[in-house]
PDB file of C-alpha atoms in Angstrom:
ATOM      1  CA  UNK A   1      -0.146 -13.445   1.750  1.00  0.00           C
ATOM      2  CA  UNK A   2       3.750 -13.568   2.833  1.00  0.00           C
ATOM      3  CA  UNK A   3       5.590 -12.492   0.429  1.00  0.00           C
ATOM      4  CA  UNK A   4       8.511 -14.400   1.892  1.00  0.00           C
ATOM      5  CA  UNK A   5       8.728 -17.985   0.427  1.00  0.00           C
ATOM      6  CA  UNK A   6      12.271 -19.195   2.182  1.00  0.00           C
ATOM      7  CA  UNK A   7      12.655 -19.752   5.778  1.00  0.00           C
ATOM      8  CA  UNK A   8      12.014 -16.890   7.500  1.00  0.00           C
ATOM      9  CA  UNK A   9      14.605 -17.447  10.600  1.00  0.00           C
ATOM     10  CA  UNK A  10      17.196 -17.568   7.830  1.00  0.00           C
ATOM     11  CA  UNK A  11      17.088 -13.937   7.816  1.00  0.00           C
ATOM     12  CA  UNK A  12      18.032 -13.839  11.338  1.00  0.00           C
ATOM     13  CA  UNK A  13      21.226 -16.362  10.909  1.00  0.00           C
ATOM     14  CA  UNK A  14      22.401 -13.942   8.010  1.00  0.00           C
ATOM     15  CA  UNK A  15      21.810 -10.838   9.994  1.00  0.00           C
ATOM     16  CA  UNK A  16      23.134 -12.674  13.025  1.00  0.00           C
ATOM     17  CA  UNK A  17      20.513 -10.961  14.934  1.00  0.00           C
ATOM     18  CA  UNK A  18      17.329 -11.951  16.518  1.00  0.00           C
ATOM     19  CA  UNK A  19      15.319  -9.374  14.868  1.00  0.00           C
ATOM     20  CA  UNK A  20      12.046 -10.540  16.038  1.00  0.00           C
ATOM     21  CA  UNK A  21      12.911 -11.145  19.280  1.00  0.00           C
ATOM     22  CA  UNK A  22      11.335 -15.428  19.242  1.00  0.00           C
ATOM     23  CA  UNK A  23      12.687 -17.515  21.630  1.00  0.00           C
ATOM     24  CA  UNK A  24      12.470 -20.048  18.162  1.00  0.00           C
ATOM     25  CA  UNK A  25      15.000 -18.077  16.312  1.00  0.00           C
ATOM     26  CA  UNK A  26      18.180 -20.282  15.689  1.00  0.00           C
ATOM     27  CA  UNK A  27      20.348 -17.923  15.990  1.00  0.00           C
ATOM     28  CA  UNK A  28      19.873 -18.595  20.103  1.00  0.00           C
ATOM     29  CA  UNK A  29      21.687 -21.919  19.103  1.00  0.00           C
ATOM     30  CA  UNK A  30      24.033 -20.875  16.066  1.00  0.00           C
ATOM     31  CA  UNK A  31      24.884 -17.395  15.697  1.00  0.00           C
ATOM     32  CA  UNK A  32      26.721 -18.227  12.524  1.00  0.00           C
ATOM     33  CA  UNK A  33      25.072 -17.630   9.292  1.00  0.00           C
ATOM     34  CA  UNK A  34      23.675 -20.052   7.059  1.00  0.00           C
ATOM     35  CA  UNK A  35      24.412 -22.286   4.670  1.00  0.00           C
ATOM     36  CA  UNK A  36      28.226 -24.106   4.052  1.00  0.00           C
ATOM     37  CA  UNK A  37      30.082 -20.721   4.151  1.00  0.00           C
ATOM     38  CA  UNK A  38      28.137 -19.535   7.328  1.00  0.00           C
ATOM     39  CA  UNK A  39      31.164 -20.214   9.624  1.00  0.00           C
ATOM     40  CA  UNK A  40      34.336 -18.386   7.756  1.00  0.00           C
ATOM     41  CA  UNK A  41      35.535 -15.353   8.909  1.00  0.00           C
ATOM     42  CA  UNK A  42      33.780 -12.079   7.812  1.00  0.00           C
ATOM     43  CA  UNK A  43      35.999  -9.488   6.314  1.00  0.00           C
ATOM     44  CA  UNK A  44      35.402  -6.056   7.092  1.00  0.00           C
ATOM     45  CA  UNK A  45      32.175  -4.254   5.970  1.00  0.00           C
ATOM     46  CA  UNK A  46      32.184  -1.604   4.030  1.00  0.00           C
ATOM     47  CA  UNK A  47      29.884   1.516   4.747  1.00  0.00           C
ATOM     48  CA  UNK A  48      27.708   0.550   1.866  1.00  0.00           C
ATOM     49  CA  UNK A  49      27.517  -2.826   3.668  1.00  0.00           C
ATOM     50  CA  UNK A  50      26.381  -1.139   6.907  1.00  0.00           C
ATOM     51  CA  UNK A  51      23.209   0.664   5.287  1.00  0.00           C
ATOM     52  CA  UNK A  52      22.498  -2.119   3.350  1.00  0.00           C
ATOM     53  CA  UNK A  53      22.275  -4.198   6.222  1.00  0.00           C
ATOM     54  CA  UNK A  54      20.192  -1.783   8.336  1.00  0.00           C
ATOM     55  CA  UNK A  55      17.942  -1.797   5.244  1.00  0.00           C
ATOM     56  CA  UNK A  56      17.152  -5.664   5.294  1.00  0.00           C
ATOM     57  CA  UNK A  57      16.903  -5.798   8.875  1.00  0.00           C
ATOM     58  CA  UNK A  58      14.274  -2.925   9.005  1.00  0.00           C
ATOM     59  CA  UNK A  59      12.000  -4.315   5.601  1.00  0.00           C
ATOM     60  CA  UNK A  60      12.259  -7.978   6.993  1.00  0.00           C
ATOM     61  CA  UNK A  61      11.223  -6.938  10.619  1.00  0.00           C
ATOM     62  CA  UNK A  62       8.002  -6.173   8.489  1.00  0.00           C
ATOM     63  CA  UNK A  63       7.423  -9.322   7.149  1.00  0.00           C
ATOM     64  CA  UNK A  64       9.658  -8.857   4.705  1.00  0.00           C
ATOM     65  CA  UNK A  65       8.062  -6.054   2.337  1.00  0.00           C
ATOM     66  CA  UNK A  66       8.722  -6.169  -1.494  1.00  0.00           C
ATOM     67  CA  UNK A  67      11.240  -4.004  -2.073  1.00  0.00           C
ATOM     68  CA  UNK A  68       9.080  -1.676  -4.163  1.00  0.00           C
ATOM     69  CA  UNK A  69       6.653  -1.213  -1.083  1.00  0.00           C
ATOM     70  CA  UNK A  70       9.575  -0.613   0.969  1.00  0.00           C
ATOM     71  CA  UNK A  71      10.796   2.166  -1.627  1.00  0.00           C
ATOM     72  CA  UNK A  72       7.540   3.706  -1.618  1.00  0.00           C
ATOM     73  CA  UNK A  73       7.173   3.952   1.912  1.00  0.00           C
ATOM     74  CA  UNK A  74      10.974   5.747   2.137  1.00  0.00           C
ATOM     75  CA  UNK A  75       9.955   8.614  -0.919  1.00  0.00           C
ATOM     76  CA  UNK A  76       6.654   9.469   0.655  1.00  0.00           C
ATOM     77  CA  UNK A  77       8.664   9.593   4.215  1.00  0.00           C
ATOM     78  CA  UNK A  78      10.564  12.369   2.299  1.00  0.00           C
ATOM     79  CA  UNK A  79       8.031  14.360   0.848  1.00  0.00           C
ATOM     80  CA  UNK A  80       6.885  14.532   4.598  1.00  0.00           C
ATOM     81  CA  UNK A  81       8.132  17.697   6.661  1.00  0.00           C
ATOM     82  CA  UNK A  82      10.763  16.046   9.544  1.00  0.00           C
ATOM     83  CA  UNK A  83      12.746  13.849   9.906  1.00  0.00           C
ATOM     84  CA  UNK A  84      12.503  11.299   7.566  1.00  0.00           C
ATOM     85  CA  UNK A  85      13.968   8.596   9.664  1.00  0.00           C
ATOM     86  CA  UNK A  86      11.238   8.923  12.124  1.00  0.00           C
ATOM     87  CA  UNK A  87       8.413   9.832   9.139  1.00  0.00           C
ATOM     88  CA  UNK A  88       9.552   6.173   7.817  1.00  0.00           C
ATOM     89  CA  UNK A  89       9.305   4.605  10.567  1.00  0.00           C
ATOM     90  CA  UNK A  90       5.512   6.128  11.589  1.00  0.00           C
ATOM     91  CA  UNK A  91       4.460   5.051   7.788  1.00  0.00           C
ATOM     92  CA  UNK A  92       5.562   1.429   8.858  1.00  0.00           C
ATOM     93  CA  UNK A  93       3.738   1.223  12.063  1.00  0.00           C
ATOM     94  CA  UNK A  94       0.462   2.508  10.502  1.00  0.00           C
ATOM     95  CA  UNK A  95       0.461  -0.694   8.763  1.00  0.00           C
ATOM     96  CA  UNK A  96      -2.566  -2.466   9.036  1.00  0.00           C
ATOM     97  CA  UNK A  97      -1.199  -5.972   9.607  1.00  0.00           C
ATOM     98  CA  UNK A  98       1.470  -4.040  12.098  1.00  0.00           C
ATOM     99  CA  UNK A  99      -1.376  -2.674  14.195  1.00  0.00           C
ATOM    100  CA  UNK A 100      -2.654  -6.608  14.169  1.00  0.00           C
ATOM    101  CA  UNK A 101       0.793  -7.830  15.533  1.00  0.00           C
ATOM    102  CA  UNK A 102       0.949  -4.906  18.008  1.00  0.00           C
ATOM    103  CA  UNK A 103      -2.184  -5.879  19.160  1.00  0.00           C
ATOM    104  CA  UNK A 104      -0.938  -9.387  19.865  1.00  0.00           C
ATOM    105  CA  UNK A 105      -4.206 -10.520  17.842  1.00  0.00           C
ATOM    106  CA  UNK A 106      -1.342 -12.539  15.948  1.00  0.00           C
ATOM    107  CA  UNK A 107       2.105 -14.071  17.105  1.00  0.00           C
ATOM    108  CA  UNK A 108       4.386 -13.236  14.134  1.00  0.00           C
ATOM    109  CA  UNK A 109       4.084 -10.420  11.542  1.00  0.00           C
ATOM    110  CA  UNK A 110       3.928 -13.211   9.206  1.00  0.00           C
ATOM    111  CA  UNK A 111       0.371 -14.793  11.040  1.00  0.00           C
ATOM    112  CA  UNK A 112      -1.089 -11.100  10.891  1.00  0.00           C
ATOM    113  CA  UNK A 113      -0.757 -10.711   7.427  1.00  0.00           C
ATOM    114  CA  UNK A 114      -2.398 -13.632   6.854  1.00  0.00           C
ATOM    115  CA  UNK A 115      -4.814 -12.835   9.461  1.00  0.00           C
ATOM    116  CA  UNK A 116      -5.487 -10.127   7.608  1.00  0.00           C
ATOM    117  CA  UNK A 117      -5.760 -11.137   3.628  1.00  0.00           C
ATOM    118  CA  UNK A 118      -8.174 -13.997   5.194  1.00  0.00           C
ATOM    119  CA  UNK A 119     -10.896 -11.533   5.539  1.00  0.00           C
ATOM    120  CA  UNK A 120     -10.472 -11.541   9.841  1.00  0.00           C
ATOM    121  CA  UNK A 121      -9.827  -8.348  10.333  1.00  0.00           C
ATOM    122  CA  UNK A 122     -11.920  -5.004  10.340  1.00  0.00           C
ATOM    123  CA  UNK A 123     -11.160  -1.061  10.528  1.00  0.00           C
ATOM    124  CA  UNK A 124     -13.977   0.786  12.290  1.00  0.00           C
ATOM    125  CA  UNK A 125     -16.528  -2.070  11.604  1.00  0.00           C
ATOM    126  CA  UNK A 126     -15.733  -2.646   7.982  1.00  0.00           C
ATOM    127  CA  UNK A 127     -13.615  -5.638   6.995  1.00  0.00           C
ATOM    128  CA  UNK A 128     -10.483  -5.279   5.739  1.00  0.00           C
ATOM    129  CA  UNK A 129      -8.225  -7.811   3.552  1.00  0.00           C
ATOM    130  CA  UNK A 130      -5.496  -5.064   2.613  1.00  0.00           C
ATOM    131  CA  UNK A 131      -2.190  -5.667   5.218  1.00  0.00           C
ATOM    132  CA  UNK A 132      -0.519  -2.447   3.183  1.00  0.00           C
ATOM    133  CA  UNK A 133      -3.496  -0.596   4.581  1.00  0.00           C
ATOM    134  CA  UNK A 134      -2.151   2.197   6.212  1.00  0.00           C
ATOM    135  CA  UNK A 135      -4.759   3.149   8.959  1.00  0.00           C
ATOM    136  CA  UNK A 136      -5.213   6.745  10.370  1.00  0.00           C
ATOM    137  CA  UNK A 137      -5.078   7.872  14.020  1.00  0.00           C
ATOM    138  CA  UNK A 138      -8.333   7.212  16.021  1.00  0.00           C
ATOM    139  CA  UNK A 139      -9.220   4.114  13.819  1.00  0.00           C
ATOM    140  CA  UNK A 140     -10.259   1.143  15.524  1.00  0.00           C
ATOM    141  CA  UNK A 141      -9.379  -2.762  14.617  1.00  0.00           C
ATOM    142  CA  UNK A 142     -11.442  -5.491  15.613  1.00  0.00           C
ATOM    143  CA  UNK A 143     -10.956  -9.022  15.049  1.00  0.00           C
ATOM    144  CA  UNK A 144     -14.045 -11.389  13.908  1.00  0.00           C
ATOM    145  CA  UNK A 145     -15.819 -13.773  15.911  1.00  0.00           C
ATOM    146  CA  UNK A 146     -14.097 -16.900  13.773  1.00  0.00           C
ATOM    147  CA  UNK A 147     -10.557 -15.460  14.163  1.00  0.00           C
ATOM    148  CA  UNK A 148     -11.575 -15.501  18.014  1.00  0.00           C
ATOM    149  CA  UNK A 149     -11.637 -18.954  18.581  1.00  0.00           C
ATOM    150  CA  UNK A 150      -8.120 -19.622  16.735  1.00  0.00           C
ATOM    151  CA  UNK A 151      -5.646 -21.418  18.485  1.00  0.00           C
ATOM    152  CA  UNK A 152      -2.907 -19.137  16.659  1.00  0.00           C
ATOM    153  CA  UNK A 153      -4.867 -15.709  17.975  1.00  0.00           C
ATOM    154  CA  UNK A 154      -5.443 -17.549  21.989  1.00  0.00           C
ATOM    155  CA  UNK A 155      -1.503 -18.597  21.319  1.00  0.00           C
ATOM    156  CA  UNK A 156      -0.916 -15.040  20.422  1.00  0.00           C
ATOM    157  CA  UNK A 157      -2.189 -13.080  23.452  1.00  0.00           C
ATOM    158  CA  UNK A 158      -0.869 -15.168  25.773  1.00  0.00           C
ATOM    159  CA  UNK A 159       2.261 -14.574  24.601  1.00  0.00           C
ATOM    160  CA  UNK A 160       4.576 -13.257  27.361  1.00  0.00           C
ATOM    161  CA  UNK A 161       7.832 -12.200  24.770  1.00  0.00           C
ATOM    162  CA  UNK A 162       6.217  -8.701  23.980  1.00  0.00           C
ATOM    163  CA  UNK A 163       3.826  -6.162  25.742  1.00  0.00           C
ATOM    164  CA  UNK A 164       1.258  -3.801  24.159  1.00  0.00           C
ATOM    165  CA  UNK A 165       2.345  -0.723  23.542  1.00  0.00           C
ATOM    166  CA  UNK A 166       1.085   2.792  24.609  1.00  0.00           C
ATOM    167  CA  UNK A 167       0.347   4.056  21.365  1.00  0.00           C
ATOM    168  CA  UNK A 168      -2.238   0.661  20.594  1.00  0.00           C
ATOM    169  CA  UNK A 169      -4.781   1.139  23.323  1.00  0.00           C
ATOM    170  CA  UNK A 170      -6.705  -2.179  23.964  1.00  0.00           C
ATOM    171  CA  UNK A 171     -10.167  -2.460  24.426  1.00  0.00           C
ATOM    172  CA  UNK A 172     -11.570  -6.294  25.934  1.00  0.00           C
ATOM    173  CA  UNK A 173      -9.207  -8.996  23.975  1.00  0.00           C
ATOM    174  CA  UNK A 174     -10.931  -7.989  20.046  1.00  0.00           C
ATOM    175  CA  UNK A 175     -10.400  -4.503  19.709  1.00  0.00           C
ATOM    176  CA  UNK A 176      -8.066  -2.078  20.081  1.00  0.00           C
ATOM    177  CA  UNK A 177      -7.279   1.486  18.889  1.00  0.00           C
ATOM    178  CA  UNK A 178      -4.174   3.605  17.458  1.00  0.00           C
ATOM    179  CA  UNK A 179      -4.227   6.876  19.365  1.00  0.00           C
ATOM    180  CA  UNK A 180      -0.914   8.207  17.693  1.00  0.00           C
ATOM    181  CA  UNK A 181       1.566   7.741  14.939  1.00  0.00           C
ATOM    182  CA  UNK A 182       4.690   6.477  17.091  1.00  0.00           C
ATOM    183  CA  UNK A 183       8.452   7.985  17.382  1.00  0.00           C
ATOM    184  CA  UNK A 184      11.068   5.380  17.072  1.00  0.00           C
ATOM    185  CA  UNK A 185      11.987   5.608  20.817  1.00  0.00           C
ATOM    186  CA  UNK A 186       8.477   4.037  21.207  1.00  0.00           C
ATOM    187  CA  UNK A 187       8.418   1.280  18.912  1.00  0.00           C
ATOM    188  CA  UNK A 188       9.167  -1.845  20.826  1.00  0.00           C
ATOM    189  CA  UNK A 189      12.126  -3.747  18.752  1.00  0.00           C
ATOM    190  CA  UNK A 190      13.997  -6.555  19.765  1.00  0.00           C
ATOM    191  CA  UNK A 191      16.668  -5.250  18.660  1.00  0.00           C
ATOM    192  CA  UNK A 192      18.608  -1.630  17.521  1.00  0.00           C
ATOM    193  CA  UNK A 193      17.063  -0.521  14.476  1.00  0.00           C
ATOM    194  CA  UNK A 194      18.705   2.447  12.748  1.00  0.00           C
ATOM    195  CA  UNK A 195      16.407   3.844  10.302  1.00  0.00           C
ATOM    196  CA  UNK A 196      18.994   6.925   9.818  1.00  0.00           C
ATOM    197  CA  UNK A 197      21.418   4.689   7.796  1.00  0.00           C
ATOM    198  CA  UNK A 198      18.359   3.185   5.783  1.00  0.00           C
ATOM    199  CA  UNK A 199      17.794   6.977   4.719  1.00  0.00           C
ATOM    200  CA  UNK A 200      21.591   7.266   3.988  1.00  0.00           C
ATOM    201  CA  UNK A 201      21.491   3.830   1.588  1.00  0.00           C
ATOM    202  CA  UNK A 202      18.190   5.319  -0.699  1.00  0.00           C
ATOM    203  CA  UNK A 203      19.682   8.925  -0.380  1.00  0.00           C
ATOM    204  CA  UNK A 204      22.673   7.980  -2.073  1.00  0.00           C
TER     205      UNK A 204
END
């Protein structure tokens, strides 16, 4: 299940970004924040502010991780040799419920996790109901036969607001496979992520 329980375009007003790149999002129609102070003038923001910010717009891009998961994921991208920026961001995209939304098998991050705690989702032919799951390179993800007659999955992959990428090779309209762990120049986001500052905020 979502973790998030408040409206999730609310996190694009306060971000005044569109971070998941919807045609939906309000902030296409008010790119104030919300609530009664949304409109006053912002003061200036302090460096603190800037990682900070990076920080929520990277964890709620995926679906809004607790921020213990998100922690986790950031220390084991450390122990890794590299570039931690780019180690956190690989972590993130071996996501199980990532690979789902890559695979346009759902049409929000928020519909893939849910897609997969329902039970509709399996790794190399053995179902799967953990969306934390991080899955290795070469594993395949199928949807099941129920899931394929959902009007949110036939919504999903005719979606024309985001491609497939390279790294999440399809196979027929059920299956695909993750041939790599991506770089960030490969990830498709909306918008500028900067994982770099996220590293800065934790390595305080």
């Amino acid at each position: 299940m979502s973790k998030r329980h408040s409206a999730k375009h609310k996190l694009d007003r306060r971000l005044g970004e569109n971070i998941w790149g919807r045609p939906k999002s309000p902030v296409n129609k008010r790119e104030y924040g919300p609530g009664q102070h949304g409109q006053r003038r912002k003061g200036k923001v302090s460096d603190y502010g800037i990682q900070l910010r990076a920080k929520q717009k990277l964890k709620g891009y995926y679906g809004d991780v607790t921020e213990k998961q998100f922690r986790h994921c950031y220390d084991e991208a450390a122990r890794m040799k590299g570039d931690t920026s780019q180690n956190l961001i690989g972590l993130l995209e071996r996501r199980l419920d990532m690979i789902v939304y890559r695979a346009k098998f759902a049409p929000t991050i928020f519909a893939a996790r849910q897609l997969v705690s329902h039970g509709h989702v399996y790794v190399n032919g053995v179902k799967c109901n953990i969306a934390s799951r991080r899955c290795a390179v070469n594993d395949e993800i199928t949807i099941g036969k129920k899931a394929q007659e959902m009007a949110l999955v036939l919504e999903a992959q005719s979606l024309a607001e985001r491609d497939v990428p390279d790294y999440v090779v399809q196979d027929g309209t059920t299956k695909v496979t993750f041939i790599r762990v991506p770089t960030l120049d490969e990830v498709p986001y909306p918008v500028k992520m900067e994982p770099n500052l996220v590293v800065e905020f934790y390595s305080r």
